Short mmCIF file of N, CA, C and O in Angstrom, two decimals:
data_model
loop_
_atom_site.label_atom_id
_atom_site.label_comp_id
_atom_site.label_asym_id
_atom_site.label_seq_id
_atom_site.Cartn_x
_atom_site.Cartn_y
_atom_site.Cartn_z
N SER M 382 -70.25 -77.53 190.34
CA SER M 382 -69.05 -77.04 189.67
C SER M 382 -68.40 -78.13 188.83
O SER M 382 -67.91 -77.87 187.75
N ASN M 383 -68.38 -79.35 189.37
CA ASN M 383 -67.76 -80.46 188.64
C ASN M 383 -68.46 -80.71 187.32
O ASN M 383 -67.82 -80.88 186.28
N LEU M 384 -69.77 -80.72 187.33
CA LEU M 384 -70.54 -80.97 186.12
C LEU M 384 -70.35 -79.83 185.11
O LEU M 384 -70.17 -80.06 183.93
N ASN M 385 -70.36 -78.61 185.58
CA ASN M 385 -70.16 -77.45 184.73
C ASN M 385 -68.78 -77.48 184.07
O ASN M 385 -68.64 -77.25 182.86
N LEU M 386 -67.76 -77.79 184.85
CA LEU M 386 -66.40 -77.87 184.32
C LEU M 386 -66.29 -79.00 183.28
O LEU M 386 -65.68 -78.82 182.22
N GLY M 387 -66.89 -80.13 183.57
CA GLY M 387 -66.87 -81.25 182.63
C GLY M 387 -67.55 -80.90 181.31
O GLY M 387 -67.04 -81.21 180.23
N LEU M 388 -68.70 -80.23 181.39
CA LEU M 388 -69.43 -79.85 180.19
C LEU M 388 -68.66 -78.80 179.39
O LEU M 388 -68.60 -78.86 178.16
N GLU M 389 -68.03 -77.85 180.06
CA GLU M 389 -67.23 -76.83 179.38
C GLU M 389 -66.04 -77.46 178.65
O GLU M 389 -65.73 -77.11 177.51
N SER M 390 -65.37 -78.39 179.31
CA SER M 390 -64.22 -79.07 178.71
C SER M 390 -64.65 -79.88 177.48
O SER M 390 -64.02 -79.84 176.43
N MET M 391 -65.74 -80.62 177.63
CA MET M 391 -66.29 -81.42 176.54
C MET M 391 -66.65 -80.51 175.36
O MET M 391 -66.30 -80.80 174.22
N SER M 392 -67.32 -79.42 175.63
CA SER M 392 -67.76 -78.49 174.58
C SER M 392 -66.59 -77.89 173.83
O SER M 392 -66.61 -77.78 172.60
N LYS M 393 -65.56 -77.50 174.56
CA LYS M 393 -64.39 -76.89 173.92
C LYS M 393 -63.72 -77.88 172.97
O LYS M 393 -63.36 -77.53 171.84
N GLU M 394 -63.53 -79.11 173.42
CA GLU M 394 -62.91 -80.12 172.56
C GLU M 394 -63.75 -80.38 171.31
O GLU M 394 -63.21 -80.48 170.21
N MET M 395 -65.05 -80.48 171.50
CA MET M 395 -65.94 -80.76 170.37
C MET M 395 -65.94 -79.61 169.37
O MET M 395 -65.99 -79.83 168.16
N ARG M 396 -65.90 -78.39 169.86
CA ARG M 396 -65.93 -77.21 168.99
C ARG M 396 -64.77 -77.23 168.00
O ARG M 396 -64.92 -76.86 166.84
N TYR M 397 -63.60 -77.67 168.46
CA TYR M 397 -62.42 -77.72 167.59
C TYR M 397 -62.28 -79.05 166.86
O TYR M 397 -61.36 -79.24 166.09
N GLY M 398 -63.20 -79.98 167.11
CA GLY M 398 -63.16 -81.29 166.48
C GLY M 398 -63.89 -81.32 165.15
O GLY M 398 -64.50 -80.35 164.72
N THR M 399 -63.83 -82.48 164.50
CA THR M 399 -64.52 -82.72 163.24
C THR M 399 -65.07 -84.15 163.25
O THR M 399 -64.83 -84.90 164.20
N VAL M 400 -65.74 -84.52 162.19
CA VAL M 400 -66.30 -85.88 162.01
C VAL M 400 -67.15 -86.27 163.22
O VAL M 400 -66.88 -87.25 163.90
N TYR M 401 -68.19 -85.50 163.47
CA TYR M 401 -69.11 -85.80 164.57
C TYR M 401 -69.86 -87.10 164.27
O TYR M 401 -70.45 -87.26 163.21
N HIS M 402 -69.84 -88.01 165.22
CA HIS M 402 -70.55 -89.28 165.08
C HIS M 402 -71.32 -89.56 166.36
O HIS M 402 -70.73 -89.73 167.42
N CYS M 403 -72.63 -89.57 166.25
CA CYS M 403 -73.48 -89.80 167.42
C CYS M 403 -74.02 -91.22 167.37
O CYS M 403 -74.52 -91.66 166.34
N GLY M 404 -73.89 -91.95 168.47
CA GLY M 404 -74.36 -93.32 168.55
C GLY M 404 -73.23 -94.32 168.38
O GLY M 404 -72.09 -93.96 168.07
N THR M 405 -73.55 -95.58 168.60
CA THR M 405 -72.53 -96.63 168.57
C THR M 405 -72.45 -97.36 167.24
O THR M 405 -71.69 -98.30 167.10
N ASN M 406 -73.24 -96.95 166.24
CA ASN M 406 -73.20 -97.62 164.94
C ASN M 406 -71.81 -97.49 164.34
O ASN M 406 -71.18 -96.44 164.42
N ASN M 407 -71.34 -98.55 163.71
CA ASN M 407 -70.02 -98.57 163.10
C ASN M 407 -70.12 -98.27 161.62
O ASN M 407 -71.13 -98.55 161.01
N PRO M 408 -69.07 -97.76 160.98
CA PRO M 408 -67.83 -97.33 161.63
C PRO M 408 -68.01 -95.97 162.30
O PRO M 408 -68.68 -95.10 161.77
N GLN M 409 -67.43 -95.81 163.44
CA GLN M 409 -67.57 -94.59 164.22
C GLN M 409 -66.71 -93.47 163.68
O GLN M 409 -66.74 -92.36 164.19
N THR M 410 -65.94 -93.73 162.64
CA THR M 410 -65.12 -92.70 162.02
C THR M 410 -65.86 -91.99 160.89
O THR M 410 -65.31 -91.10 160.26
N ASN M 411 -67.11 -92.38 160.63
CA ASN M 411 -67.94 -91.72 159.63
C ASN M 411 -68.90 -90.76 160.33
O ASN M 411 -69.47 -91.12 161.36
N PRO M 412 -69.13 -89.57 159.76
CA PRO M 412 -70.08 -88.63 160.37
C PRO M 412 -71.48 -89.24 160.44
O PRO M 412 -71.90 -89.92 159.51
N ARG M 413 -72.18 -89.00 161.58
CA ARG M 413 -73.52 -89.56 161.74
C ARG M 413 -74.37 -88.66 162.62
O ARG M 413 -73.97 -88.30 163.73
N ASN M 414 -75.55 -88.32 162.14
CA ASN M 414 -76.54 -87.58 162.92
C ASN M 414 -77.27 -88.50 163.87
O ASN M 414 -77.31 -89.71 163.66
N CYS M 415 -77.90 -87.92 164.87
CA CYS M 415 -78.87 -88.66 165.68
C CYS M 415 -79.85 -87.66 166.29
O CYS M 415 -79.65 -87.14 167.38
N ALA M 416 -80.89 -87.39 165.53
CA ALA M 416 -81.92 -86.44 165.96
C ALA M 416 -82.68 -86.94 167.17
O ALA M 416 -83.19 -86.16 167.96
N ALA M 417 -82.77 -88.27 167.35
CA ALA M 417 -83.48 -88.85 168.49
C ALA M 417 -82.63 -88.86 169.75
O ALA M 417 -83.14 -89.09 170.84
N GLY M 418 -81.32 -88.64 169.60
CA GLY M 418 -80.42 -88.60 170.76
C GLY M 418 -79.79 -89.94 171.06
O GLY M 418 -80.32 -90.99 170.71
N ASP M 419 -78.62 -89.88 171.72
CA ASP M 419 -77.89 -91.08 172.12
C ASP M 419 -76.98 -90.72 173.29
O ASP M 419 -76.68 -89.55 173.51
N ILE M 420 -76.52 -91.74 174.01
CA ILE M 420 -75.64 -91.52 175.17
C ILE M 420 -74.16 -91.65 174.78
O ILE M 420 -73.29 -91.61 175.65
N TYR M 421 -73.88 -91.79 173.49
CA TYR M 421 -72.53 -92.05 173.00
C TYR M 421 -72.21 -91.08 171.88
O TYR M 421 -73.00 -90.93 170.94
N PHE M 422 -71.04 -90.41 171.97
CA PHE M 422 -70.65 -89.43 170.96
C PHE M 422 -69.15 -89.51 170.75
O PHE M 422 -68.37 -89.56 171.71
N THR M 423 -68.73 -89.51 169.48
CA THR M 423 -67.31 -89.55 169.17
C THR M 423 -67.00 -88.54 168.06
O THR M 423 -67.88 -88.19 167.27
N PHE M 424 -65.75 -88.07 168.02
CA PHE M 424 -65.33 -87.09 167.02
C PHE M 424 -63.81 -87.15 166.91
O PHE M 424 -63.14 -87.76 167.75
N LEU M 425 -63.27 -86.49 165.90
CA LEU M 425 -61.82 -86.38 165.75
C LEU M 425 -61.37 -85.05 166.34
O LEU M 425 -61.94 -84.01 166.01
N SER M 426 -60.36 -85.09 167.19
CA SER M 426 -59.83 -83.86 167.79
C SER M 426 -59.07 -83.07 166.74
O SER M 426 -58.80 -83.56 165.64
N ASN M 427 -58.67 -81.85 167.11
CA ASN M 427 -57.88 -81.03 166.17
C ASN M 427 -56.51 -81.63 165.93
O ASN M 427 -55.80 -81.21 165.04
N GLU M 428 -56.13 -82.64 166.72
CA GLU M 428 -54.87 -83.37 166.51
C GLU M 428 -55.11 -84.70 165.82
O GLU M 428 -54.25 -85.58 165.82
N ASN M 429 -56.33 -84.88 165.27
CA ASN M 429 -56.72 -86.07 164.52
C ASN M 429 -56.73 -87.35 165.37
O ASN M 429 -56.38 -88.42 164.90
N VAL M 430 -57.10 -87.21 166.64
CA VAL M 430 -57.23 -88.35 167.55
C VAL M 430 -58.71 -88.51 167.86
O VAL M 430 -59.41 -87.53 168.13
N GLN M 431 -59.19 -89.75 167.84
CA GLN M 431 -60.61 -89.99 168.13
C GLN M 431 -60.87 -89.83 169.62
O GLN M 431 -60.19 -90.43 170.46
N ILE M 432 -61.86 -89.00 169.96
CA ILE M 432 -62.29 -88.78 171.35
C ILE M 432 -63.74 -89.23 171.46
O ILE M 432 -64.55 -88.91 170.59
N THR M 433 -64.04 -89.95 172.52
CA THR M 433 -65.38 -90.48 172.73
C THR M 433 -65.87 -90.12 174.12
O THR M 433 -65.11 -90.21 175.09
N TYR M 434 -67.13 -89.71 174.21
CA TYR M 434 -67.79 -89.48 175.49
C TYR M 434 -68.99 -90.42 175.57
O TYR M 434 -69.67 -90.64 174.55
N GLN M 435 -69.25 -90.93 176.76
CA GLN M 435 -70.40 -91.81 176.94
C GLN M 435 -70.89 -91.73 178.38
O GLN M 435 -70.17 -91.32 179.28
N LEU M 436 -72.14 -92.15 178.55
CA LEU M 436 -72.69 -92.33 179.88
C LEU M 436 -72.55 -93.80 180.22
O LEU M 436 -73.00 -94.67 179.48
N ASN M 437 -71.88 -94.09 181.33
CA ASN M 437 -71.71 -95.45 181.80
C ASN M 437 -72.31 -95.53 183.20
O ASN M 437 -71.70 -95.08 184.16
N GLY M 438 -73.52 -96.05 183.29
CA GLY M 438 -74.22 -96.07 184.57
C GLY M 438 -74.61 -94.66 184.97
O GLY M 438 -75.46 -94.05 184.34
N THR M 439 -73.94 -94.12 185.99
CA THR M 439 -74.23 -92.76 186.46
C THR M 439 -73.02 -91.84 186.32
O THR M 439 -72.95 -90.81 186.96
N VAL M 440 -72.08 -92.23 185.46
CA VAL M 440 -70.83 -91.49 185.29
C VAL M 440 -70.61 -91.15 183.82
O VAL M 440 -70.81 -92.00 182.95
N ILE M 441 -70.19 -89.92 183.54
CA ILE M 441 -69.78 -89.55 182.19
C ILE M 441 -68.32 -89.94 182.05
O ILE M 441 -67.49 -89.63 182.91
N GLU M 442 -68.02 -90.66 180.96
CA GLU M 442 -66.65 -91.12 180.73
C GLU M 442 -66.11 -90.57 179.41
O GLU M 442 -66.88 -90.27 178.50
N LYS M 443 -64.78 -90.51 179.34
CA LYS M 443 -64.09 -90.03 178.15
C LYS M 443 -63.02 -91.03 177.75
O LYS M 443 -62.32 -91.59 178.60
N LYS M 444 -62.88 -91.22 176.45
CA LYS M 444 -61.85 -92.10 175.90
C LYS M 444 -61.08 -91.33 174.84
O LYS M 444 -61.67 -90.69 173.97
N VAL M 445 -59.75 -91.37 174.91
CA VAL M 445 -58.91 -90.70 173.93
C VAL M 445 -58.12 -91.77 173.18
O VAL M 445 -57.35 -92.51 173.78
N GLY M 446 -58.34 -91.84 171.86
CA GLY M 446 -57.66 -92.84 171.05
C GLY M 446 -57.99 -94.25 171.52
O GLY M 446 -59.14 -94.59 171.76
N SER M 447 -56.94 -95.05 171.72
CA SER M 447 -57.14 -96.44 172.15
C SER M 447 -57.01 -96.62 173.67
O SER M 447 -57.04 -97.73 174.16
N GLU M 448 -56.86 -95.50 174.38
CA GLU M 448 -56.78 -95.57 175.84
C GLU M 448 -58.12 -96.04 176.42
O GLU M 448 -59.15 -95.88 175.78
N PRO M 449 -58.14 -96.54 177.65
CA PRO M 449 -59.42 -96.93 178.26
C PRO M 449 -60.24 -95.70 178.65
O PRO M 449 -59.71 -94.59 178.76
N PHE M 450 -61.54 -95.91 178.87
CA PHE M 450 -62.41 -94.84 179.33
C PHE M 450 -62.00 -94.41 180.73
O PHE M 450 -61.63 -95.25 181.56
N ILE M 451 -62.06 -93.08 180.99
CA ILE M 451 -61.81 -92.54 182.32
C ILE M 451 -63.00 -91.67 182.73
O ILE M 451 -63.62 -91.05 181.88
N PRO M 452 -63.31 -91.62 184.03
CA PRO M 452 -64.45 -90.80 184.47
C PRO M 452 -64.16 -89.31 184.29
O PRO M 452 -63.05 -88.84 184.53
N VAL M 453 -65.19 -88.58 183.90
CA VAL M 453 -65.12 -87.13 183.76
C VAL M 453 -65.79 -86.47 184.97
O VAL M 453 -65.39 -85.39 185.38
N THR M 454 -66.79 -87.13 185.51
CA THR M 454 -67.54 -86.58 186.63
C THR M 454 -67.11 -87.21 187.95
O THR M 454 -66.66 -88.34 187.99
N ALA M 455 -67.25 -86.44 189.02
CA ALA M 455 -66.87 -86.89 190.36
C ALA M 455 -67.84 -87.97 190.86
O ALA M 455 -69.00 -87.99 190.47
N PRO M 456 -67.36 -88.85 191.74
CA PRO M 456 -68.22 -89.92 192.27
C PRO M 456 -69.42 -89.39 193.07
O PRO M 456 -70.44 -90.06 193.16
N GLU M 457 -69.32 -88.19 193.63
CA GLU M 457 -70.42 -87.62 194.42
C GLU M 457 -71.57 -87.16 193.54
O GLU M 457 -72.67 -86.91 194.02
N LEU M 458 -71.32 -87.01 192.26
CA LEU M 458 -72.32 -86.53 191.31
C LEU M 458 -72.94 -87.73 190.60
O LEU M 458 -72.23 -88.55 190.03
N ILE M 459 -74.25 -87.83 190.63
CA ILE M 459 -74.97 -88.90 189.96
C ILE M 459 -75.56 -88.34 188.67
O ILE M 459 -76.40 -87.44 188.71
N VAL M 460 -75.11 -88.86 187.53
CA VAL M 460 -75.65 -88.43 186.24
C VAL M 460 -76.83 -89.34 185.92
O VAL M 460 -76.68 -90.54 185.74
N ASP M 461 -78.02 -88.75 185.89
CA ASP M 461 -79.24 -89.51 185.62
C ASP M 461 -79.44 -89.71 184.12
O ASP M 461 -80.01 -90.72 183.70
N ASN M 462 -79.00 -88.74 183.31
CA ASN M 462 -79.23 -88.83 181.88
C ASN M 462 -78.22 -87.94 181.16
O ASN M 462 -77.99 -86.81 181.56
N LEU M 463 -77.64 -88.46 180.11
CA LEU M 463 -76.76 -87.72 179.20
C LEU M 463 -77.25 -88.02 177.80
O LEU M 463 -77.34 -89.19 177.42
N THR M 464 -77.58 -86.98 177.04
CA THR M 464 -78.06 -87.20 175.68
C THR M 464 -77.36 -86.24 174.73
O THR M 464 -77.29 -85.05 174.99
N PHE M 465 -76.85 -86.80 173.64
CA PHE M 465 -76.27 -86.02 172.55
C PHE M 465 -77.25 -86.04 171.39
O PHE M 465 -77.71 -87.11 170.98
N TYR M 466 -77.58 -84.87 170.84
CA TYR M 466 -78.42 -84.75 169.64
C TYR M 466 -77.55 -84.10 168.58
O TYR M 466 -77.11 -82.96 168.76
N THR M 467 -77.28 -84.80 167.48
CA THR M 467 -76.36 -84.28 166.47
C THR M 467 -77.09 -84.06 165.15
O THR M 467 -77.88 -84.89 164.71
N PHE M 468 -76.78 -82.91 164.52
CA PHE M 468 -77.39 -82.51 163.26
C PHE M 468 -76.29 -81.99 162.34
O PHE M 468 -75.33 -81.37 162.79
N GLY M 469 -76.43 -82.21 161.04
CA GLY M 469 -75.49 -81.66 160.05
C GLY M 469 -74.16 -82.36 159.99
O GLY M 469 -73.21 -81.84 159.41
N ALA M 470 -74.05 -83.56 160.54
CA ALA M 470 -72.77 -84.27 160.58
C ALA M 470 -72.27 -84.73 159.20
O ALA M 470 -71.09 -84.57 158.90
N PRO M 471 -73.13 -85.31 158.35
CA PRO M 471 -72.63 -85.80 157.05
C PRO M 471 -72.06 -84.67 156.19
O PRO M 471 -72.61 -83.56 156.15
N LEU M 472 -70.97 -84.95 155.53
CA LEU M 472 -70.34 -83.97 154.63
C LEU M 472 -71.25 -83.69 153.44
O LEU M 472 -71.92 -84.58 152.94
N GLY M 473 -71.29 -82.44 153.02
CA GLY M 473 -72.03 -82.07 151.84
C GLY M 473 -73.54 -81.96 152.02
O GLY M 473 -74.26 -81.84 151.04
N ASP M 474 -74.03 -81.97 153.26
CA ASP M 474 -75.48 -81.86 153.47
C ASP M 474 -75.94 -80.41 153.57
O ASP M 474 -77.12 -80.14 153.75
N GLY M 475 -75.01 -79.46 153.47
CA GLY M 475 -75.37 -78.04 153.50
C GLY M 475 -75.61 -77.49 154.90
O GLY M 475 -76.01 -76.35 155.04
N LEU M 476 -75.37 -78.29 155.92
CA LEU M 476 -75.56 -77.85 157.30
C LEU M 476 -74.24 -77.88 158.06
O LEU M 476 -73.44 -78.80 157.87
N GLN M 477 -74.04 -76.90 158.91
CA GLN M 477 -72.86 -76.89 159.77
C GLN M 477 -73.08 -77.90 160.90
O GLN M 477 -74.12 -77.86 161.55
N PRO M 478 -72.13 -78.83 161.14
CA PRO M 478 -72.31 -79.82 162.21
C PRO M 478 -72.47 -79.17 163.58
O PRO M 478 -71.74 -78.24 163.93
N LYS M 479 -73.45 -79.67 164.31
CA LYS M 479 -73.69 -79.17 165.67
C LYS M 479 -74.28 -80.28 166.51
O LYS M 479 -74.95 -81.18 166.01
N THR M 480 -74.03 -80.18 167.81
CA THR M 480 -74.54 -81.17 168.76
C THR M 480 -75.10 -80.45 169.97
O THR M 480 -74.48 -79.54 170.52
N ILE M 481 -76.28 -80.87 170.38
CA ILE M 481 -76.86 -80.40 171.63
C ILE M 481 -76.55 -81.45 172.69
O ILE M 481 -76.76 -82.64 172.46
N ILE M 482 -76.03 -81.00 173.82
CA ILE M 482 -75.71 -81.90 174.93
C ILE M 482 -76.65 -81.56 176.07
O ILE M 482 -76.74 -80.40 176.48
N ARG M 483 -77.35 -82.56 176.57
CA ARG M 483 -78.26 -82.35 177.70
C ARG M 483 -77.91 -83.33 178.80
O ARG M 483 -77.82 -84.54 178.57
N ILE M 484 -77.69 -82.78 179.99
CA ILE M 484 -77.30 -83.60 181.14
C ILE M 484 -78.27 -83.33 182.29
O ILE M 484 -78.47 -82.18 182.68
N LYS M 485 -78.85 -84.40 182.83
CA LYS M 485 -79.64 -84.33 184.06
C LYS M 485 -78.88 -85.10 185.12
O LYS M 485 -78.44 -86.22 184.88
N SER M 486 -78.70 -84.48 186.29
CA SER M 486 -77.93 -85.13 187.35
C SER M 486 -78.39 -84.63 188.71
O SER M 486 -79.19 -83.71 188.81
N HIS M 487 -77.82 -85.24 189.74
CA HIS M 487 -78.11 -84.80 191.11
C HIS M 487 -76.95 -85.18 192.02
O HIS M 487 -76.11 -86.01 191.68
N SER M 488 -76.92 -84.54 193.16
CA SER M 488 -75.96 -84.90 194.21
C SER M 488 -76.71 -84.88 195.53
O SER M 488 -77.73 -84.21 195.68
N GLY M 489 -76.19 -85.61 196.48
CA GLY M 489 -76.85 -85.70 197.78
C GLY M 489 -78.02 -86.67 197.75
O GLY M 489 -78.32 -87.27 196.72
N THR M 490 -78.66 -86.83 198.90
CA THR M 490 -79.80 -87.74 199.01
C THR M 490 -80.90 -87.12 199.85
O THR M 490 -80.66 -86.21 200.64
N LEU M 491 -82.10 -87.61 199.67
CA LEU M 491 -83.28 -87.21 200.42
C LEU M 491 -83.41 -85.70 200.57
O LEU M 491 -83.54 -84.99 199.59
N ASP M 492 -83.37 -85.18 201.80
CA ASP M 492 -83.57 -83.75 202.06
C ASP M 492 -82.43 -82.88 201.54
O ASP M 492 -82.61 -81.69 201.31
N ALA M 493 -81.26 -83.47 201.39
CA ALA M 493 -80.09 -82.71 200.95
C ALA M 493 -79.80 -82.89 199.47
O ALA M 493 -78.71 -82.58 199.01
N ARG M 494 -80.76 -83.38 198.71
CA ARG M 494 -80.56 -83.64 197.29
C ARG M 494 -80.69 -82.35 196.48
O ARG M 494 -81.60 -81.55 196.70
N THR M 495 -79.76 -82.17 195.54
CA THR M 495 -79.79 -81.03 194.62
C THR M 495 -79.81 -81.58 193.20
O THR M 495 -78.94 -82.37 192.83
N ASP M 496 -80.79 -81.16 192.42
CA ASP M 496 -80.92 -81.60 191.03
C ASP M 496 -80.35 -80.54 190.09
O ASP M 496 -80.49 -79.34 190.34
N PHE M 497 -79.75 -81.02 189.00
CA PHE M 497 -79.15 -80.13 188.00
C PHE M 497 -79.62 -80.57 186.62
O PHE M 497 -79.71 -81.76 186.35
N THR M 498 -79.84 -79.61 185.75
CA THR M 498 -80.04 -79.88 184.33
C THR M 498 -79.21 -78.84 183.58
O THR M 498 -79.40 -77.65 183.77
N LEU M 499 -78.29 -79.33 182.78
CA LEU M 499 -77.46 -78.45 181.96
C LEU M 499 -77.67 -78.81 180.51
O LEU M 499 -77.79 -79.99 180.16
N GLU M 500 -77.67 -77.79 179.66
CA GLU M 500 -77.83 -78.02 178.23
C GLU M 500 -77.00 -76.98 177.49
O GLU M 500 -76.98 -75.81 177.87
N THR M 501 -76.32 -77.42 176.46
CA THR M 501 -75.55 -76.50 175.64
C THR M 501 -75.54 -77.02 174.21
O THR M 501 -75.78 -78.21 173.97
N MET M 502 -75.26 -76.13 173.27
CA MET M 502 -75.12 -76.52 171.88
C MET M 502 -73.70 -76.20 171.45
O MET M 502 -73.18 -75.12 171.72
N VAL M 503 -73.08 -77.15 170.77
CA VAL M 503 -71.72 -76.99 170.26
C VAL M 503 -71.77 -77.07 168.75
O VAL M 503 -72.32 -78.00 168.19
N SER M 504 -71.17 -76.09 168.10
CA SER M 504 -71.08 -76.07 166.66
C SER M 504 -69.62 -76.24 166.26
O SER M 504 -68.74 -75.57 166.80
N GLN M 505 -69.38 -77.12 165.31
CA GLN M 505 -68.02 -77.34 164.82
C GLN M 505 -67.48 -76.05 164.23
O GLN M 505 -68.14 -75.39 163.43
N ARG M 506 -66.27 -75.65 164.63
CA ARG M 506 -65.69 -74.41 164.11
C ARG M 506 -65.27 -74.49 162.67
O ARG M 506 -65.38 -73.52 161.93
N GLU M 507 -64.73 -75.63 162.25
CA GLU M 507 -64.30 -75.78 160.87
C GLU M 507 -65.53 -75.78 159.97
O GLU M 507 -66.46 -76.56 160.17
N LEU M 508 -65.54 -74.92 158.97
CA LEU M 508 -66.69 -74.83 158.08
C LEU M 508 -66.91 -76.12 157.32
O LEU M 508 -65.97 -76.74 156.82
N ASP M 509 -68.18 -76.52 157.24
CA ASP M 509 -68.55 -77.75 156.57
C ASP M 509 -69.80 -77.50 155.71
O ASP M 509 -70.60 -78.39 155.48
N ILE M 510 -70.00 -76.25 155.27
CA ILE M 510 -71.18 -75.95 154.47
C ILE M 510 -70.80 -75.52 153.06
O ILE M 510 -69.68 -75.27 152.78
#
């Protein structure tokens, strides 16, 4: 439930955001695709504040503006992999910006281990084509 709620929250914010930037290449305020995927994604919220999501070890973290990163996932949940795949980010490329988010995680250990894989695609609501 924690992972599902985190992914839903992330998706909703991204849907209403703009200036999708995948990866840590600077400046992060410029739109950037990453077809190969990355663990770092930033965008401008509908209130024009930069929001960043990243995988830090086994935890998904969120940063709003200049605030420090805070965990999005519970400590009981181990995130094995978080990948953002972004397409259509640059302005004027004729494509609507979209990002595929793929998360592999697990909770518990040994016999009581449960594995999860969640994937969703988020398309920017503001037209960019």
